[in-house]
Amino acid sequence: EAGVVQSPRYKIIEKKQPVAFWCNPISGHNTLYWYLQNLGQGPELLIRYENEEAVDDSQLPKDRFSAERLKGVDSTLKIQPAELGDSAVYLCASSSRGHFTDTQYFGPGTRLTVL
Amino acid sequence: ILNVEQSPQSLHVQEGDSTNFTCSFPSSNFYALHWYRWETAKSPEALFVMTLNGDEKKKGRISATLNTKEGYSYLYIKGSQPEDSATYLCASPVPINFGNEKLTFGTGTRLTIIP
């Protein structure tokens, strides 16, 4: 069974440029998560989808971040414009139902560097 | 405790020795405690999901225990091997406002096995 796929793995951009990350979850998983992981910290939830509906986006900085999950499968996370402080690892995860007892399966992440 | 905390932050262990580290979490409204292993440049790998007080789970040389009444879990590694070098993350739901919780990760324990 294929795991969670993310691309790109690495991205270097200059500040004020836009950037987008793509995630393909495990087949059949209804719940998809985007996390932000800063150096020395644990992953922090940005947004959670149940199918195509964003059910928790309270931690997403909506002035510059946006996300979509068309047809309830793949998802894209966008930053426009990027700031220096956005340099971090962006992780995507999926789970079958989204309950706290469900295992979340993670992709390898996208390491973003903003210069 | 109001957050998920892990200790120690980092650990160096001689190959062949056994080791353990701690995850503390809010004991009220407990749902589950997750352990992940995250090797550099790879996806975080799910180790255990624990839900019952007194639960003990094992996967090869790695085991974990859970005390939901006092809010802590221990992860044990027996006979450490170089491939055990990784960051070990735990996660548990934390209340963010009345009636609402968020799965929160600790900052991790970075384990280095010395050959």
PDB file of C-alpha atoms in Angstrom:
ATOM      1  CA  GLU A   1       0.000   0.000   0.000  1.00  0.00           C
ATOM      2  CA  ALA A   2       1.405   3.387  -0.994  1.00  0.00           C
ATOM      3  CA  GLY A   3       1.952   5.856   1.805  1.00  0.00           C
ATOM      4  CA  VAL A   4       1.228   9.557   1.913  1.00  0.00           C
ATOM      5  CA  VAL A   5       2.998  11.309  -0.948  1.00  0.00           C
ATOM      6  CA  GLN A   6       4.171  14.902  -0.772  1.00  0.00           C
ATOM      7  CA  SER A   7       5.930  17.116  -3.252  1.00  0.00           C
ATOM      8  CA  PRO A   8       8.226  18.848  -3.532  1.00  0.00           C
ATOM      9  CA  ARG A   9      10.537  17.493  -0.837  1.00  0.00           C
ATOM     10  CA  TYR A  10      12.555  20.696  -0.701  1.00  0.00           C
ATOM     11  CA  LYS A  11      11.787  24.248  -1.807  1.00  0.00           C
ATOM     12  CA  ILE A  12      13.899  27.394  -1.635  1.00  0.00           C
ATOM     13  CA  ILE A  13      12.258  30.693  -2.489  1.00  0.00           C
ATOM     14  CA  GLU A  14      12.799  34.379  -1.882  1.00  0.00           C
ATOM     15  CA  LYS A  15      10.509  36.241   0.485  1.00  0.00           C
ATOM     16  CA  LYS A  16       7.328  37.645  -1.001  1.00  0.00           C
ATOM     17  CA  GLN A  17       7.209  34.827  -3.590  1.00  0.00           C
ATOM     18  CA  PRO A  18       4.307  32.363  -3.649  1.00  0.00           C
ATOM     19  CA  VAL A  19       4.787  28.666  -2.969  1.00  0.00           C
ATOM     20  CA  ALA A  20       2.555  25.600  -3.098  1.00  0.00           C
ATOM     21  CA  PHE A  21       2.799  22.136  -1.590  1.00  0.00           C
ATOM     22  CA  TRP A  22       0.940  19.062  -2.793  1.00  0.00           C
ATOM     23  CA  CYS A  23      -0.239  16.006  -0.872  1.00  0.00           C
ATOM     24  CA  ASN A  24      -1.748  12.712  -1.961  1.00  0.00           C
ATOM     25  CA  PRO A  25      -3.155  10.798   1.027  1.00  0.00           C
ATOM     26  CA  ILE A  26      -3.488   7.051   1.492  1.00  0.00           C
ATOM     27  CA  SER A  27      -6.275   5.706  -0.688  1.00  0.00           C
ATOM     28  CA  GLY A  28      -9.581   5.569   1.161  1.00  0.00           C
ATOM     29  CA  HIS A  29      -8.546   7.929   3.972  1.00  0.00           C
ATOM     30  CA  ASN A  30     -11.248  10.533   4.488  1.00  0.00           C
ATOM     31  CA  THR A  31      -9.290  12.777   6.845  1.00  0.00           C
ATOM     32  CA  LEU A  32      -6.328  14.849   5.732  1.00  0.00           C
ATOM     33  CA  TYR A  33      -4.135  17.084   7.892  1.00  0.00           C
ATOM     34  CA  TRP A  34      -1.552  19.748   7.176  1.00  0.00           C
ATOM     35  CA  TYR A  35       1.001  20.377   9.918  1.00  0.00           C
ATOM     36  CA  LEU A  36       3.767  22.927  10.372  1.00  0.00           C
ATOM     37  CA  GLN A  37       6.926  21.813  12.127  1.00  0.00           C
ATOM     38  CA  ASN A  38       9.434  24.431  13.235  1.00  0.00           C
ATOM     39  CA  LEU A  39      12.935  23.428  14.260  1.00  0.00           C
ATOM     40  CA  GLY A  40      12.965  21.969  17.765  1.00  0.00           C
ATOM     41  CA  GLN A  41       9.183  21.880  18.007  1.00  0.00           C
ATOM     42  CA  GLY A  42       6.533  19.253  17.494  1.00  0.00           C
ATOM     43  CA  PRO A  43       4.192  19.364  14.491  1.00  0.00           C
ATOM     44  CA  GLU A  44       1.372  21.913  14.846  1.00  0.00           C
ATOM     45  CA  LEU A  45      -1.922  21.473  13.050  1.00  0.00           C
ATOM     46  CA  LEU A  46      -2.713  24.047  10.362  1.00  0.00           C
ATOM     47  CA  ILE A  47      -5.875  22.561   8.882  1.00  0.00           C
ATOM     48  CA  ARG A  48      -7.894  19.350   8.962  1.00  0.00           C
ATOM     49  CA  TYR A  49     -10.185  18.107   6.194  1.00  0.00           C
ATOM     50  CA  GLU A  50     -12.991  15.588   6.382  1.00  0.00           C
ATOM     51  CA  ASN A  51     -13.406  14.651   2.741  1.00  0.00           C
ATOM     52  CA  GLU A  52     -13.450  18.005   0.936  1.00  0.00           C
ATOM     53  CA  GLU A  53     -14.636  20.048   3.944  1.00  0.00           C
ATOM     54  CA  ALA A  54     -12.179  21.986   6.103  1.00  0.00           C
ATOM     55  CA  VAL A  55     -13.470  21.155   9.605  1.00  0.00           C
ATOM     56  CA  ASP A  56     -10.663  22.801  11.593  1.00  0.00           C
ATOM     57  CA  ASP A  57      -8.679  25.696  10.121  1.00  0.00           C
ATOM     58  CA  SER A  58      -8.438  27.739  13.294  1.00  0.00           C
ATOM     59  CA  GLN A  59      -4.611  27.633  13.250  1.00  0.00           C
ATOM     60  CA  LEU A  60      -4.238  28.564   9.567  1.00  0.00           C
ATOM     61  CA  PRO A  61      -2.968  32.153   9.049  1.00  0.00           C
ATOM     62  CA  LYS A  62      -5.611  33.058   6.534  1.00  0.00           C
ATOM     63  CA  ASP A  63      -4.050  36.316   5.436  1.00  0.00           C
ATOM     64  CA  ARG A  64      -1.336  34.455   3.528  1.00  0.00           C
ATOM     65  CA  PHE A  65      -2.122  30.722   3.740  1.00  0.00           C
ATOM     66  CA  SER A  66      -4.798  28.877   1.803  1.00  0.00           C
ATOM     67  CA  ALA A  67      -5.608  25.235   1.248  1.00  0.00           C
ATOM     68  CA  GLU A  68      -7.940  23.153  -0.815  1.00  0.00           C
ATOM     69  CA  ARG A  69      -8.888  19.528  -1.146  1.00  0.00           C
ATOM     70  CA  LEU A  70     -10.713  19.077  -4.391  1.00  0.00           C
ATOM     71  CA  LYS A  71     -12.862  15.940  -4.722  1.00  0.00           C
ATOM     72  CA  GLY A  72     -11.816  14.909  -1.223  1.00  0.00           C
ATOM     73  CA  VAL A  73      -8.543  13.314  -2.320  1.00  0.00           C
ATOM     74  CA  ASP A  74      -5.403  15.361  -3.108  1.00  0.00           C
ATOM     75  CA  SER A  75      -4.737  18.592  -1.291  1.00  0.00           C
ATOM     76  CA  THR A  76      -2.705  21.727  -1.943  1.00  0.00           C
ATOM     77  CA  LEU A  77      -1.388  24.169   0.645  1.00  0.00           C
ATOM     78  CA  LYS A  78      -0.366  27.605  -0.617  1.00  0.00           C
ATOM     79  CA  ILE A  79       1.508  30.515   0.893  1.00  0.00           C
ATOM     80  CA  GLN A  80       1.304  33.908  -0.780  1.00  0.00           C
ATOM     81  CA  PRO A  81       3.408  35.885  -0.124  1.00  0.00           C
ATOM     82  CA  ALA A  82       5.990  33.873   1.803  1.00  0.00           C
ATOM     83  CA  GLU A  83       7.805  35.465   4.738  1.00  0.00           C
ATOM     84  CA  LEU A  84      11.148  34.600   6.331  1.00  0.00           C
ATOM     85  CA  GLY A  85       9.350  33.104   9.324  1.00  0.00           C
ATOM     86  CA  ASP A  86       7.587  30.570   7.109  1.00  0.00           C
ATOM     87  CA  SER A  87      10.787  28.546   6.799  1.00  0.00           C
ATOM     88  CA  ALA A  88       9.819  25.171   8.283  1.00  0.00           C
ATOM     89  CA  VAL A  89       8.803  21.622   7.406  1.00  0.00           C
ATOM     90  CA  TYR A  90       5.243  21.237   6.137  1.00  0.00           C
ATOM     91  CA  LEU A  91       3.848  17.782   6.841  1.00  0.00           C
ATOM     92  CA  CYS A  92       0.759  16.162   5.401  1.00  0.00           C
ATOM     93  CA  ALA A  93      -0.961  13.254   7.135  1.00  0.00           C
ATOM     94  CA  SER A  94      -4.074  11.197   6.589  1.00  0.00           C
ATOM     95  CA  SER A  95      -6.246   8.897   8.666  1.00  0.00           C
ATOM     96  CA  SER A  96      -9.270   6.753   8.005  1.00  0.00           C
ATOM     97  CA  ARG A  97     -11.778   8.657  10.134  1.00  0.00           C
ATOM     98  CA  GLY A  98     -10.244  11.582  11.998  1.00  0.00           C
ATOM     99  CA  HIS A  99     -10.975  10.396  15.528  1.00  0.00           C
ATOM    100  CA  PHE A 100      -8.324  10.975  18.199  1.00  0.00           C
ATOM    101  CA  THR A 101      -7.761   7.204  18.467  1.00  0.00           C
ATOM    102  CA  ASP A 102      -6.992   6.828  14.749  1.00  0.00           C
ATOM    103  CA  THR A 103      -3.397   6.536  13.619  1.00  0.00           C
ATOM    104  CA  GLN A 104      -2.285   9.405  11.419  1.00  0.00           C
ATOM    105  CA  TYR A 105       0.037   8.400   8.598  1.00  0.00           C
ATOM    106  CA  PHE A 106       2.527  11.047   7.606  1.00  0.00           C
ATOM    107  CA  GLY A 107       4.257  11.949   4.393  1.00  0.00           C
ATOM    108  CA  PRO A 108       7.961  12.871   4.344  1.00  0.00           C
ATOM    109  CA  GLY A 109       7.226  16.595   4.432  1.00  0.00           C
ATOM    110  CA  THR A 110       8.322  19.579   2.385  1.00  0.00           C
ATOM    111  CA  ARG A 111      11.235  21.556   3.805  1.00  0.00           C
ATOM    112  CA  LEU A 112      10.697  25.198   2.891  1.00  0.00           C
ATOM    113  CA  THR A 113      13.483  27.764   3.081  1.00  0.00           C
ATOM    114  CA  VAL A 114      12.565  31.399   2.563  1.00  0.00           C
ATOM    115  CA  LEU A 115      15.539  33.694   1.810  1.00  0.00           C
TER     116      LEU A 115
ATOM    117  CA  ILE B   1      -0.346  19.498  33.239  1.00  0.00           C
ATOM    118  CA  LEU B   2      -1.958  21.486  30.414  1.00  0.00           C
ATOM    119  CA  ASN B   3       0.244  20.525  27.490  1.00  0.00           C
ATOM    120  CA  VAL B   4       2.181  17.552  26.063  1.00  0.00           C
ATOM    121  CA  GLU B   5       5.729  17.490  27.365  1.00  0.00           C
ATOM    122  CA  GLN B   6       8.601  15.111  26.653  1.00  0.00           C
ATOM    123  CA  SER B   7      11.818  14.472  28.485  1.00  0.00           C
ATOM    124  CA  PRO B   8      14.669  14.385  28.047  1.00  0.00           C
ATOM    125  CA  GLN B   9      15.038  16.649  25.016  1.00  0.00           C
ATOM    126  CA  SER B  10      17.975  14.587  23.756  1.00  0.00           C
ATOM    127  CA  LEU B  11      19.724  11.412  24.748  1.00  0.00           C
ATOM    128  CA  HIS B  12      22.952   9.641  23.753  1.00  0.00           C
ATOM    129  CA  VAL B  13      23.016   5.918  24.413  1.00  0.00           C
ATOM    130  CA  GLN B  14      25.729   3.343  23.844  1.00  0.00           C
ATOM    131  CA  GLU B  15      24.833   0.609  21.369  1.00  0.00           C
ATOM    132  CA  GLY B  16      23.463  -2.400  23.214  1.00  0.00           C
ATOM    133  CA  ASP B  17      22.244  -0.424  26.227  1.00  0.00           C
ATOM    134  CA  SER B  18      18.575  -0.040  27.049  1.00  0.00           C
ATOM    135  CA  THR B  19      16.907   3.332  27.480  1.00  0.00           C
ATOM    136  CA  ASN B  20      13.587   4.977  28.203  1.00  0.00           C
ATOM    137  CA  PHE B  21      11.990   8.387  28.002  1.00  0.00           C
ATOM    138  CA  THR B  22       8.821  10.081  29.133  1.00  0.00           C
ATOM    139  CA  CYS B  23       5.748  11.761  27.713  1.00  0.00           C
ATOM    140  CA  SER B  24       3.445  13.755  30.016  1.00  0.00           C
ATOM    141  CA  PHE B  25      -0.038  14.792  28.926  1.00  0.00           C
ATOM    142  CA  PRO B  26      -3.301  16.206  30.361  1.00  0.00           C
ATOM    143  CA  SER B  27      -5.066  13.400  32.222  1.00  0.00           C
ATOM    144  CA  SER B  28      -8.542  14.949  32.045  1.00  0.00           C
ATOM    145  CA  ASN B  29     -10.758  13.991  29.078  1.00  0.00           C
ATOM    146  CA  PHE B  30      -8.160  11.479  27.910  1.00  0.00           C
ATOM    147  CA  TYR B  31      -8.761   9.865  24.519  1.00  0.00           C
ATOM    148  CA  ALA B  32      -5.472   8.434  23.290  1.00  0.00           C
ATOM    149  CA  LEU B  33      -1.706   8.699  23.393  1.00  0.00           C
ATOM    150  CA  HIS B  34       0.295   8.299  20.187  1.00  0.00           C
ATOM    151  CA  TRP B  35       3.998   7.501  19.813  1.00  0.00           C
ATOM    152  CA  TYR B  36       5.864   8.210  16.569  1.00  0.00           C
ATOM    153  CA  ARG B  37       9.447   7.646  15.438  1.00  0.00           C
ATOM    154  CA  TRP B  38      10.877  10.220  13.029  1.00  0.00           C
ATOM    155  CA  GLU B  39      14.151   9.484  11.304  1.00  0.00           C
ATOM    156  CA  THR B  40      15.904  12.292   9.477  1.00  0.00           C
ATOM    157  CA  ALA B  41      14.672  12.803   5.893  1.00  0.00           C
ATOM    158  CA  LYS B  42      11.911  10.191   6.346  1.00  0.00           C
ATOM    159  CA  SER B  43       8.211  10.245   7.233  1.00  0.00           C
ATOM    160  CA  PRO B  44       7.217  10.086  10.900  1.00  0.00           C
ATOM    161  CA  GLU B  45       6.361   6.432  11.551  1.00  0.00           C
ATOM    162  CA  ALA B  46       3.509   5.456  13.851  1.00  0.00           C
ATOM    163  CA  LEU B  47       4.660   3.173  16.680  1.00  0.00           C
ATOM    164  CA  PHE B  48       1.710   2.881  19.057  1.00  0.00           C
ATOM    165  CA  VAL B  49      -1.754   4.218  19.790  1.00  0.00           C
ATOM    166  CA  MET B  50      -2.637   3.659  23.429  1.00  0.00           C
ATOM    167  CA  THR B  51      -6.065   4.191  24.919  1.00  0.00           C
ATOM    168  CA  LEU B  52      -6.444   2.166  28.149  1.00  0.00           C
ATOM    169  CA  ASN B  53      -4.945   2.938  31.545  1.00  0.00           C
ATOM    170  CA  GLY B  54      -2.276   0.366  32.345  1.00  0.00           C
ATOM    171  CA  ASP B  55      -1.937  -0.566  28.679  1.00  0.00           C
ATOM    172  CA  GLU B  56       1.413  -1.915  27.559  1.00  0.00           C
ATOM    173  CA  LYS B  57       2.310  -2.325  23.896  1.00  0.00           C
ATOM    174  CA  LYS B  58       5.337  -3.877  22.254  1.00  0.00           C
ATOM    175  CA  LYS B  59       6.882  -3.776  18.785  1.00  0.00           C
ATOM    176  CA  GLY B  60      10.128  -5.693  18.556  1.00  0.00           C
ATOM    177  CA  ARG B  61      12.580  -4.149  21.025  1.00  0.00           C
ATOM    178  CA  ILE B  62      10.370  -1.119  21.650  1.00  0.00           C
ATOM    179  CA  SER B  63       7.603  -1.066  24.240  1.00  0.00           C
ATOM    180  CA  ALA B  64       5.405   1.572  25.820  1.00  0.00           C
ATOM    181  CA  THR B  65       3.307   1.882  28.962  1.00  0.00           C
ATOM    182  CA  LEU B  66       0.428   4.206  29.766  1.00  0.00           C
ATOM    183  CA  ASN B  67      -0.855   5.773  32.993  1.00  0.00           C
ATOM    184  CA  THR B  68      -3.914   7.898  32.191  1.00  0.00           C
ATOM    185  CA  LYS B  69      -4.686   8.755  35.820  1.00  0.00           C
ATOM    186  CA  GLU B  70      -1.397  10.544  36.365  1.00  0.00           C
ATOM    187  CA  GLY B  71      -0.919  11.525  32.708  1.00  0.00           C
ATOM    188  CA  TYR B  72       2.306   9.907  31.583  1.00  0.00           C
ATOM    189  CA  SER B  73       3.634   7.298  29.181  1.00  0.00           C
ATOM    190  CA  TYR B  74       7.057   5.680  29.026  1.00  0.00           C
ATOM    191  CA  LEU B  75       8.758   4.442  25.873  1.00  0.00           C
ATOM    192  CA  TYR B  76      11.403   1.759  26.368  1.00  0.00           C
ATOM    193  CA  ILE B  77      14.017   0.561  23.900  1.00  0.00           C
ATOM    194  CA  LYS B  78      15.838  -2.633  24.796  1.00  0.00           C
ATOM    195  CA  GLY B  79      19.328  -3.301  23.443  1.00  0.00           C
ATOM    196  CA  SER B  80      19.633  -0.071  21.404  1.00  0.00           C
ATOM    197  CA  GLN B  81      20.864  -0.363  17.825  1.00  0.00           C
ATOM    198  CA  PRO B  82      22.159   2.382  15.489  1.00  0.00           C
ATOM    199  CA  GLU B  83      18.923   2.223  13.497  1.00  0.00           C
ATOM    200  CA  ASP B  84      17.048   3.350  16.617  1.00  0.00           C
ATOM    201  CA  SER B  85      18.585   6.812  16.224  1.00  0.00           C
ATOM    202  CA  ALA B  86      15.632   9.108  15.592  1.00  0.00           C
ATOM    203  CA  THR B  87      13.365  11.665  17.198  1.00  0.00           C
ATOM    204  CA  TYR B  88      10.539  10.080  19.186  1.00  0.00           C
ATOM    205  CA  LEU B  89       7.342  12.120  19.332  1.00  0.00           C
ATOM    206  CA  CYS B  90       4.268  11.619  21.446  1.00  0.00           C
ATOM    207  CA  ALA B  91       0.866  13.248  20.905  1.00  0.00           C
ATOM    208  CA  SER B  92      -2.382  13.493  22.837  1.00  0.00           C
ATOM    209  CA  PRO B  93      -5.521  15.670  22.684  1.00  0.00           C
ATOM    210  CA  VAL B  94      -5.202  18.887  24.729  1.00  0.00           C
ATOM    211  CA  PRO B  95      -8.173  21.111  25.647  1.00  0.00           C
ATOM    212  CA  ILE B  96      -8.025  24.383  23.718  1.00  0.00           C
ATOM    213  CA  ASN B  97     -11.369  25.769  24.893  1.00  0.00           C
ATOM    214  CA  PHE B  98     -14.513  24.497  26.536  1.00  0.00           C
ATOM    215  CA  GLY B  99     -15.530  21.191  24.998  1.00  0.00           C
ATOM    216  CA  ASN B 100     -12.891  21.337  22.270  1.00  0.00           C
ATOM    217  CA  GLU B 101      -9.566  19.511  22.047  1.00  0.00           C
ATOM    218  CA  LYS B 102      -6.681  19.481  19.600  1.00  0.00           C
ATOM    219  CA  LEU B 103      -4.192  16.651  19.016  1.00  0.00           C
ATOM    220  CA  THR B 104      -0.982  18.165  20.337  1.00  0.00           C
ATOM    221  CA  PHE B 105       2.533  16.884  19.821  1.00  0.00           C
ATOM    222  CA  GLY B 106       5.391  17.117  22.265  1.00  0.00           C
ATOM    223  CA  THR B 107       8.721  18.570  21.162  1.00  0.00           C
ATOM    224  CA  GLY B 108      10.249  15.101  20.935  1.00  0.00           C
ATOM    225  CA  THR B 109      13.181  13.213  22.387  1.00  0.00           C
ATOM    226  CA  ARG B 110      16.139  13.053  20.023  1.00  0.00           C
ATOM    227  CA  LEU B 111      17.875   9.710  20.524  1.00  0.00           C
ATOM    228  CA  THR B 112      21.392   9.076  19.231  1.00  0.00           C
ATOM    229  CA  ILE B 113      22.892   5.599  19.480  1.00  0.00           C
ATOM    230  CA  ILE B 114      26.667   5.587  19.759  1.00  0.00           C
ATOM    231  CA  PRO B 115      28.242   2.564  17.995  1.00  0.00           C
TER     232      PRO B 115
END
